[in-house]
mmCIF file of C-alpha atoms and ligand atoms in Angstrom:
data_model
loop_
_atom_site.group_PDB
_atom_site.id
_atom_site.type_symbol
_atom_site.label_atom_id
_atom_site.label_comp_id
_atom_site.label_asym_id
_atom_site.label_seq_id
_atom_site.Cartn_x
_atom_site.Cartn_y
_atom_site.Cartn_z
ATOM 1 C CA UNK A 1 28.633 18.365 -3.236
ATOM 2 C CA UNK A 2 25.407 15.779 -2.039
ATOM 3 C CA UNK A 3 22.074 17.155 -2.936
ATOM 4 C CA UNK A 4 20.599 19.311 -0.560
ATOM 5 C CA UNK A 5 17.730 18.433 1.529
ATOM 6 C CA UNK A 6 15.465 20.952 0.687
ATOM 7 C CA UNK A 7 15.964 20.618 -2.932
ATOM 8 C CA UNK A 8 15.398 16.321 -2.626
ATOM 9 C CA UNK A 9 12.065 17.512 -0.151
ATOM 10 C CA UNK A 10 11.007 19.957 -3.238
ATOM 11 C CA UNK A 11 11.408 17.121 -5.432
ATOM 12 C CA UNK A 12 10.076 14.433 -3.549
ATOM 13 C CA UNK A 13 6.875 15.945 -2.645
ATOM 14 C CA UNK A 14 6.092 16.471 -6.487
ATOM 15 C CA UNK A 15 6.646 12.651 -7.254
ATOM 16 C CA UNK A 16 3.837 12.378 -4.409
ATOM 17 C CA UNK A 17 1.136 14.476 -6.353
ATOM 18 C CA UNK A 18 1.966 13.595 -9.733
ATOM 19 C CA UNK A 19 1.527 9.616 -8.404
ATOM 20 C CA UNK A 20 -1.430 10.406 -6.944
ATOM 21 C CA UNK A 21 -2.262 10.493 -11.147
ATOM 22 C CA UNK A 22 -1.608 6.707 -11.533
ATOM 23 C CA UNK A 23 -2.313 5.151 -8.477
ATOM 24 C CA UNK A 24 -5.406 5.261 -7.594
ATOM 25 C CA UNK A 25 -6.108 6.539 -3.928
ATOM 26 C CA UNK A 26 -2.913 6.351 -3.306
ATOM 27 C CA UNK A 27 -2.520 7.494 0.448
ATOM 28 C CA UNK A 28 -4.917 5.119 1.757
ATOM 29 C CA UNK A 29 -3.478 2.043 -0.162
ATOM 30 C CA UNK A 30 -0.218 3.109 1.656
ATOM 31 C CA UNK A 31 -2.147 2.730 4.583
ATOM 32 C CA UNK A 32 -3.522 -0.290 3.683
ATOM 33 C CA UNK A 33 0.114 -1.719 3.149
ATOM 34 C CA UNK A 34 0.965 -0.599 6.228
ATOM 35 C CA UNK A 35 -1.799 -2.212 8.283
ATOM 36 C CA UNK A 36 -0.596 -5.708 6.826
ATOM 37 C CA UNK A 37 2.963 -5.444 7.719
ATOM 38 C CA UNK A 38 2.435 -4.217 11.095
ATOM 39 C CA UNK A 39 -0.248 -7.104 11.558
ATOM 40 C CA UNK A 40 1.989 -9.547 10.307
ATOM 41 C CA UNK A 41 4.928 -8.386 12.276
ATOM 42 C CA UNK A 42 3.145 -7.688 15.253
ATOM 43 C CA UNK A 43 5.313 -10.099 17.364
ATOM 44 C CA UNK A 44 9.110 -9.618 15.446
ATOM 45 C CA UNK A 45 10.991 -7.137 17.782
ATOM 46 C CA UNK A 46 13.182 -5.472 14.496
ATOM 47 C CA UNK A 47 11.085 -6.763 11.378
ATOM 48 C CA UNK A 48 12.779 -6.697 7.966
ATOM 49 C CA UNK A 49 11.057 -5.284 5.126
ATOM 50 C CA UNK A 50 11.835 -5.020 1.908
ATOM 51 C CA UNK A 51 10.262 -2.423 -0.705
ATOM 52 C CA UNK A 52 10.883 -3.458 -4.008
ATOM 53 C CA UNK A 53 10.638 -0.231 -6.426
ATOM 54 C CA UNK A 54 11.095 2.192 -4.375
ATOM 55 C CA UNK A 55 11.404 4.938 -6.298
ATOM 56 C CA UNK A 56 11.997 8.192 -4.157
ATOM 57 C CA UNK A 57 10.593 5.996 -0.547
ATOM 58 C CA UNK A 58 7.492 6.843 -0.440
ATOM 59 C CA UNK A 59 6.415 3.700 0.872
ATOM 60 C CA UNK A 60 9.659 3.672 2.972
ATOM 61 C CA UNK A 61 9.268 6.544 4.885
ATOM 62 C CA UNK A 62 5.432 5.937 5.505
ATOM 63 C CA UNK A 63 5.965 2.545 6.780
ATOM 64 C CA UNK A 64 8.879 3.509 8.993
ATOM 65 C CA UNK A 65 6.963 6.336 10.253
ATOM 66 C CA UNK A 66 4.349 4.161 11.584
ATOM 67 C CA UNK A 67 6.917 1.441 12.674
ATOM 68 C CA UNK A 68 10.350 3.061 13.797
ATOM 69 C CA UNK A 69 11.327 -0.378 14.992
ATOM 70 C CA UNK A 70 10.960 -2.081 11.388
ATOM 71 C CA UNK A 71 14.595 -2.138 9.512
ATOM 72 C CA UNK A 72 13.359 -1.285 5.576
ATOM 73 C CA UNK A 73 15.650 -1.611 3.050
ATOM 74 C CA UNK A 74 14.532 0.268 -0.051
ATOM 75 C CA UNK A 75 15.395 -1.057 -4.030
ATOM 76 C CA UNK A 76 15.253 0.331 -6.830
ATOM 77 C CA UNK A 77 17.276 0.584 -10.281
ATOM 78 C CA UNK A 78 16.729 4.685 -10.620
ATOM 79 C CA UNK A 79 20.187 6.746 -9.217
ATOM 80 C CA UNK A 80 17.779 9.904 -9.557
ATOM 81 C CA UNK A 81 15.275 8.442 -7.430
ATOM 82 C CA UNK A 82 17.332 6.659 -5.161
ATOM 83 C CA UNK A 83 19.459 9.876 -3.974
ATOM 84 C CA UNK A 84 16.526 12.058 -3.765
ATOM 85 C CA UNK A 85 15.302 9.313 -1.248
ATOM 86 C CA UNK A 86 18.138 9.284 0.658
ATOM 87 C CA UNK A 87 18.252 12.876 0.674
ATOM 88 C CA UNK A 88 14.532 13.873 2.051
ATOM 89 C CA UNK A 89 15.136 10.860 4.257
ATOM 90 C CA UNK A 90 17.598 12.199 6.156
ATOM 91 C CA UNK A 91 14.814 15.216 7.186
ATOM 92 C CA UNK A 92 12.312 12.625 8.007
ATOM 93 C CA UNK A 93 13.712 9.441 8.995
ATOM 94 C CA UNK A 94 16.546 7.624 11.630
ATOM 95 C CA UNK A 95 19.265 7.093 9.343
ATOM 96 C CA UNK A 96 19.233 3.148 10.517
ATOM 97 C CA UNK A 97 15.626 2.929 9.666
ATOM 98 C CA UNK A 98 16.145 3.023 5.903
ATOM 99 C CA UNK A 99 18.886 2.402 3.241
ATOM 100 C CA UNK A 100 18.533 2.442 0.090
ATOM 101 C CA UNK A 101 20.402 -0.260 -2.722
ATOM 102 C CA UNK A 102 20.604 0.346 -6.157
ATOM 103 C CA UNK A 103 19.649 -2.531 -7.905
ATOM 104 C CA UNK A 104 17.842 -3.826 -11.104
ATOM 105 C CA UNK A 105 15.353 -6.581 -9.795
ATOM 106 C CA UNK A 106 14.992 -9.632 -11.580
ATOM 107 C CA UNK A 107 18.431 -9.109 -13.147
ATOM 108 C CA UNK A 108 21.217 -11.979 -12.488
ATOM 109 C CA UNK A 109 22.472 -11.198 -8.395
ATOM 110 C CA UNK A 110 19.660 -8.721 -7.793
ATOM 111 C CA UNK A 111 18.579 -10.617 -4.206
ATOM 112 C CA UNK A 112 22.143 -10.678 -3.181
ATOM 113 C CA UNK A 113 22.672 -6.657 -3.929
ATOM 114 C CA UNK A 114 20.601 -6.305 -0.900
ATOM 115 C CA UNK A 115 22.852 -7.311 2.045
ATOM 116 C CA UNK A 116 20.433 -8.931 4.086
ATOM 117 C CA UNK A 117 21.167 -10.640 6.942
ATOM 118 C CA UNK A 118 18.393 -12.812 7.916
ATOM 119 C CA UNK A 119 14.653 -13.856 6.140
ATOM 120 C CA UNK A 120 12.378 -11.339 5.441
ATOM 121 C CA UNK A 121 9.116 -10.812 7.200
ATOM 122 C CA UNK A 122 7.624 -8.948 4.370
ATOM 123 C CA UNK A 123 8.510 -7.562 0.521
ATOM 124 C CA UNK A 124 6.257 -4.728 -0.161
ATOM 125 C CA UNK A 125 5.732 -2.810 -3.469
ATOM 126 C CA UNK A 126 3.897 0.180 -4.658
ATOM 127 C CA UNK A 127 3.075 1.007 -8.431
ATOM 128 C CA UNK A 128 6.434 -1.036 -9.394
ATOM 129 C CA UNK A 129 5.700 -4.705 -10.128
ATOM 130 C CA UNK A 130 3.723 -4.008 -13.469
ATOM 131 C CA UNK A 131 7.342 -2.964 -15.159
ATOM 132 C CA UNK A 132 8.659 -6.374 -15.045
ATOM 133 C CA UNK A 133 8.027 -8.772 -18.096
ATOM 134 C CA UNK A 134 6.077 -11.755 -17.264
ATOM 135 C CA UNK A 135 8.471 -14.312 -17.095
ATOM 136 C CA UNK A 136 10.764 -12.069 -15.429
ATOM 137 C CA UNK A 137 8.208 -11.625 -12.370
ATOM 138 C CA UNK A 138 7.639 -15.464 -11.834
ATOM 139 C CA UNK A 139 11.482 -15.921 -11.265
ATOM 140 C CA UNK A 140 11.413 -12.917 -9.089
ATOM 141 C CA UNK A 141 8.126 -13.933 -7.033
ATOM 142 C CA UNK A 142 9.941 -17.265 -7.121
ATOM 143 C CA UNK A 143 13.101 -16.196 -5.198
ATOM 144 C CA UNK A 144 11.197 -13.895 -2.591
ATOM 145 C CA UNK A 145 9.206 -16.652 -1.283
ATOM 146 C CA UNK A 146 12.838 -18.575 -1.062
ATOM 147 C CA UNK A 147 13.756 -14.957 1.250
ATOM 148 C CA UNK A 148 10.456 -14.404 3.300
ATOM 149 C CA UNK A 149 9.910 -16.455 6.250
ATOM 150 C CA UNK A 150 7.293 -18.816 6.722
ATOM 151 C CA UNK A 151 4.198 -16.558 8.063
ATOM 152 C CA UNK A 152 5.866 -13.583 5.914
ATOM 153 C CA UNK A 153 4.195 -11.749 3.348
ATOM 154 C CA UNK A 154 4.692 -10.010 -0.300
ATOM 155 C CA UNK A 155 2.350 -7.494 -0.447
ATOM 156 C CA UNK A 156 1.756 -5.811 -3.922
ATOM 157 C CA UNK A 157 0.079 -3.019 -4.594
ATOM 158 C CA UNK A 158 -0.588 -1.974 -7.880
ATOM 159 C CA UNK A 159 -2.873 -1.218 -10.940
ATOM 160 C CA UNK A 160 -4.493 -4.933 -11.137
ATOM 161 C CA UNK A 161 -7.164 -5.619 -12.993
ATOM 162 C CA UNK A 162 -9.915 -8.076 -12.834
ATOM 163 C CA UNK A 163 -10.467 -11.217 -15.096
ATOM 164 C CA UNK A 164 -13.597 -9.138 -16.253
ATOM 165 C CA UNK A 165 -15.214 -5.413 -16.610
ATOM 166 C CA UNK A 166 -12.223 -4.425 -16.751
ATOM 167 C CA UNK A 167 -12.832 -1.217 -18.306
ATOM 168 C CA UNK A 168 -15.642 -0.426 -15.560
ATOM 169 C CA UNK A 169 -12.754 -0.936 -12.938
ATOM 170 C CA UNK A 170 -10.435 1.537 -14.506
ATOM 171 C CA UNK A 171 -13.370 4.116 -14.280
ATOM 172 C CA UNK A 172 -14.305 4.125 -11.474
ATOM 173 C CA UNK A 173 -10.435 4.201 -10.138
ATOM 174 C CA UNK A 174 -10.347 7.765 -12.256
ATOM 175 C CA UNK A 175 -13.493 8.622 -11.029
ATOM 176 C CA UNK A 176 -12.158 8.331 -7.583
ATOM 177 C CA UNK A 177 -8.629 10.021 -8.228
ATOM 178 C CA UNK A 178 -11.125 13.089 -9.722
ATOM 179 C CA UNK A 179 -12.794 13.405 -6.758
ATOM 180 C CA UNK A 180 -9.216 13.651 -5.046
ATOM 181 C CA UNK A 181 -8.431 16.270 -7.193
ATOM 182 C CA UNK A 182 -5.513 13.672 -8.625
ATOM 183 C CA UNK A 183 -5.703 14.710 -12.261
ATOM 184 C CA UNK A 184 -4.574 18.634 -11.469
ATOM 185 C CA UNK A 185 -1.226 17.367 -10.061
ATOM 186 C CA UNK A 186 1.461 17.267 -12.847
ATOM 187 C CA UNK A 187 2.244 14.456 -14.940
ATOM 188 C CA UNK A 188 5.052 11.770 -15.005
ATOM 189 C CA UNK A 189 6.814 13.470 -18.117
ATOM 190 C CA UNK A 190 6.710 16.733 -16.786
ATOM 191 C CA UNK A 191 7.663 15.913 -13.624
ATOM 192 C CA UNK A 192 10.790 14.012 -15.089
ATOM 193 C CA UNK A 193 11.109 16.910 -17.806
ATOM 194 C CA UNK A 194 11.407 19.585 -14.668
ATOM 195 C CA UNK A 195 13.882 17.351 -12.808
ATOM 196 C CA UNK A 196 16.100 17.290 -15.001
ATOM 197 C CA UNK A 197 16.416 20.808 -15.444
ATOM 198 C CA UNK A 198 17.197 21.077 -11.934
ATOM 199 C CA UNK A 199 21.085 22.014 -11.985
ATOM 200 C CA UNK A 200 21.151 20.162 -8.349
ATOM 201 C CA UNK A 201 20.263 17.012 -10.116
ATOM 202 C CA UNK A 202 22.991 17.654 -13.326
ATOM 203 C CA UNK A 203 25.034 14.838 -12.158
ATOM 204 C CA UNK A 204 22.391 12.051 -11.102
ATOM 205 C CA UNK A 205 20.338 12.601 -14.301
ATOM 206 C CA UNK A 206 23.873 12.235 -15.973
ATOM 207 C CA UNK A 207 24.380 8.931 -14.126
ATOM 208 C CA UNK A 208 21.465 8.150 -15.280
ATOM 209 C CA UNK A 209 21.879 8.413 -18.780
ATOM 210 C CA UNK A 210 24.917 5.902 -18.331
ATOM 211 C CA UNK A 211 22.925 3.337 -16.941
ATOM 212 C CA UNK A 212 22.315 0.797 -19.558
ATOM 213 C CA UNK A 213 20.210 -1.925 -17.407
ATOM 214 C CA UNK A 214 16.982 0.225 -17.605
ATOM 215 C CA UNK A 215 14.440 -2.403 -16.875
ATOM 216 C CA UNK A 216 11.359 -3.031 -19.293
ATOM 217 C CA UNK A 217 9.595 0.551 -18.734
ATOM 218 C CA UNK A 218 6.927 -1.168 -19.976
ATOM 219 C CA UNK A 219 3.546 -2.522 -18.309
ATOM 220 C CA UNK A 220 3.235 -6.365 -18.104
ATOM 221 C CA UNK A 221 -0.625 -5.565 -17.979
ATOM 222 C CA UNK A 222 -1.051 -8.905 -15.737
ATOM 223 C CA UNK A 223 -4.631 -9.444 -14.276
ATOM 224 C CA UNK A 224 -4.784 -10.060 -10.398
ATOM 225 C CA UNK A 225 -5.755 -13.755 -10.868
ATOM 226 C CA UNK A 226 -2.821 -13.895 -13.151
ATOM 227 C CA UNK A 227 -0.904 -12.366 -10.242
ATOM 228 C CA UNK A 228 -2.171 -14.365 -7.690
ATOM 229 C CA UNK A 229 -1.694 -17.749 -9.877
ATOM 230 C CA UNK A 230 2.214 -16.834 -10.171
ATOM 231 C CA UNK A 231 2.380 -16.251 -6.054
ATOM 232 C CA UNK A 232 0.604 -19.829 -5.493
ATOM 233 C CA UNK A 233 2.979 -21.100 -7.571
ATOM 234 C CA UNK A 234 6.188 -19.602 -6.379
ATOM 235 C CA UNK A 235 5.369 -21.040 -3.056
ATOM 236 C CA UNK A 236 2.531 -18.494 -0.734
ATOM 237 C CA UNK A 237 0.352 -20.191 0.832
ATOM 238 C CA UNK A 238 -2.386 -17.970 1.282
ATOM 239 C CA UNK A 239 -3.099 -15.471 -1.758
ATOM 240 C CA UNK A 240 -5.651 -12.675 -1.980
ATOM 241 C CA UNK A 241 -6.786 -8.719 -2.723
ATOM 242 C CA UNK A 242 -7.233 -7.070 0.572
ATOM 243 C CA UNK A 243 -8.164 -3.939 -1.110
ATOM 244 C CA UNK A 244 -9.423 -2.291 -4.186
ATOM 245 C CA UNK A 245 -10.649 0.891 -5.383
ATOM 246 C CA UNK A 246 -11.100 0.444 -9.500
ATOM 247 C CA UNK A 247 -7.991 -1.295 -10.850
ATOM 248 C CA UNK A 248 -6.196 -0.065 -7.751
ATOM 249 C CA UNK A 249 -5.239 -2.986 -5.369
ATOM 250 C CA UNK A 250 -3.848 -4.034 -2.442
ATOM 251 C CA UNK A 251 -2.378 -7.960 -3.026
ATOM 252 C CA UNK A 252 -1.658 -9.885 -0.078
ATOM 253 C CA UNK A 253 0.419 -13.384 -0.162
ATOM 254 C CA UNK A 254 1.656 -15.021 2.603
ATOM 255 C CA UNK A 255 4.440 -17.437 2.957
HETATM 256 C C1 LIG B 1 5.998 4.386 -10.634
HETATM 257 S S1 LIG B 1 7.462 4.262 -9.712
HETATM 258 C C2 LIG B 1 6.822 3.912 -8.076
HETATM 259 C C3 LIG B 1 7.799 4.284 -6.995
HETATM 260 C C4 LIG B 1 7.302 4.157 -5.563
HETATM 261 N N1 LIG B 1 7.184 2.770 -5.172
HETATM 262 C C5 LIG B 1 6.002 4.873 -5.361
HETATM 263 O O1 LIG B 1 5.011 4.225 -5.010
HETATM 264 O O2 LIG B 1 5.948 6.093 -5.546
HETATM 265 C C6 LIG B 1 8.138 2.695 -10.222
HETATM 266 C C7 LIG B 1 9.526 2.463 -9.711
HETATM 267 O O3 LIG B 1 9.923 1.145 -9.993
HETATM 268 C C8 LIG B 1 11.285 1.160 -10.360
HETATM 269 N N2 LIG B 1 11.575 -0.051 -11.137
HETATM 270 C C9 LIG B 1 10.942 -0.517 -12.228
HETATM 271 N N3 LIG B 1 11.480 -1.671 -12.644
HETATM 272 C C10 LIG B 1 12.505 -1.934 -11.801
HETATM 273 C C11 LIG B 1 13.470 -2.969 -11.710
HETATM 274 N N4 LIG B 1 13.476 -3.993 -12.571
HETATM 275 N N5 LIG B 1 14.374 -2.906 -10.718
HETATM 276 C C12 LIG B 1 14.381 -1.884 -9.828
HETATM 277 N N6 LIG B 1 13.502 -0.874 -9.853
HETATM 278 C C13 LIG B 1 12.575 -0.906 -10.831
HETATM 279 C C14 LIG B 1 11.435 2.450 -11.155
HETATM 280 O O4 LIG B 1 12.786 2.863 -11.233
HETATM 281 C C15 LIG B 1 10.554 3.384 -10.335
HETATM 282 O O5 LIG B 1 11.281 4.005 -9.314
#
C-alpha cells in the first residue's frame, strides 16, 4: 500500500519547522530563489528547473506554486524523502508539474538519471550543496553549466560563509532564526528518530537502510568566494550573492 497523503503532509510539514533550525530565514530565501528563476525565465513558455537535493520538495512545491507553467524535476538520493515528496505533492501540486528521481549527485551517471529532454534554464538548491566533498562539487558544478543554457542560472542557497568574521555571520543568522522562533521547532535527529517510528514509513526507512551510496553526510564547509571561484571556473559567466542573512545565502551564477 503507497503512503497516505495525510501521513506524507504530517511528515512533511515537520521537515519544514525543524529546517527552519539550519537555514537561516528560510521562507524568505525560498522566496528569494524564486524571484531569480522567474526573472530569468520570464520569456521561456515551459522552463525546466532542476532542484538538486530535494529532500521532501520544499523548494519544489514553492517554486511550482508560484510558476505552474515551470516543469521541475526534483533529485535527491533519500527514498524516505523522496516518497514523502511525492506523496504531499499529490495534495498540493499538478502531477506534471513535479517528478521526483532518485539519484546520488556527483556519482558516475547521476545527470543522465534525470531524463531530461532539453537544457536547463535553471538548477536550484536549498541547504544541499554543503554535503558534497570538494572535489566532488567542482565536477558536479562542472557538468551543470555543460546542462544549463546560455542565460541559465544555478542558484545555490545555502549556509555560506564569508572569507572573514565568520563567526559574527553565524550569529547573527541564529540571532535571526531566534527571533523567528526557529530554535523551538524540533531537531534533525528527532525528526528522523520520530519518522522512523512511523509504521507508514516501515518499508521506506527499510529501503533506506539498503542503500549503500549514502553521499558524504558531511559539510564541505566551503566559503562563498570558494563557491563562487568553482562556478567561474566551471564555466558561469556572471557569479554573485544576491542575498544574505548571517551565513545564510542566496548564490546566483549565470551561464
Ligand atoms: C538538509 S536537506 C535539504 C532538503 C531540501 N532541499 C530543503 O531545503 O528542505 C539535504 C538534502 O540533500 C540530499 N543530498 C545530500 N547529498 C546528496 C547527493 N549527493 N545526492 C542527492 N541528494 C543528496 C539529502 O538526501 C537531503 O535530502
Amino acid at each position: 500500500m503507497g503512503l497516505s497523503t495525510v501521513t506524507a503532509t504530517r511528515w512533511v510539514e515537520r521537515w519544514e519547522q525543524q529546517q527552519q533550525r539550519y537555514a537561516f530565514d528560510r521562507e524568505e530565501r525560498f522566496t528569494v530563489v524564486a524571484d531569480v528563476i522567474e526573472h530569468v525565465t520570464a520569456h521561456s513558455a515551459r522552463p525546466l528547473v532542476v532542484d538538486l537535493g530535494c529532500g521532501p520538495g520544499s523548494l519544489a512545491v514553492r517554486l511550482s506554486g508560484r510558476m505552474p507553467h515551470a516543469r521541475i524535476v526534483a533529485v535527491d538520493m533519500d527514498p524516505v524523502l523522496l516518497e514523502l515528496g511525492r506523496a504531499h505533492a499529490r495534495a498540493s501540486v499538478p502531477a506534471a508539474a513535479v517528478r521526483y528521481v532518485e539519484a546520488v549527485i556527483g556519482a558516475e551517471g547521476w545527470a543522465s538519471r534525470l531524463g531530461l529532454d532539453g537544457p536547463l534554464d535553471a538548477a536550484v538548491s536549498t541547504t544541499a550543496m554543503h554535503y558534497l566533498p570538494c572535489d566532488m562539487l567542482r565536477r558536479v558544478y562542472g557538468e551543470l553549466a555543460g546542462m544549463v543554457r546560455p542565460g541559465g542560472v544555478l542558484v545555490n542557497a545555502d549556509h555560506l560563509l564569508p572569507e572573514e568574521a565568520a563567526d559574527i555571520a553565524v550569529h547573527v543568522g541564529r540571532r535571526r532564526a531566534g527571533r523567528q522562533h526557529a530554535f523551538s521547532y524540533e531537531d534533525w535527529e528527532s525528526w528522523w528518530a520520530a519518522a522512523e517510528r512511523d509504521p507508514e514509513l516501515t518499508d521506506l526507512f527499510a529501503e533506506r537502510r539498503r542503500r549503500t551510496e549514502r553521499g558524504s553526510g558531511g559539510n564541505n564547509g566551503l566559503t562563498l568566494n570558494r563557491h563562487a571561484a568553482m562556478l567561474r571556473d566551471a564555466g558561469f559567466r556572471q557569479v554573485g550573492p544576491v542575498w544574505q542573512v548571517g551565513n545564510s545565502c542566496v548564490l546566483v551564477a549565470v551561464r
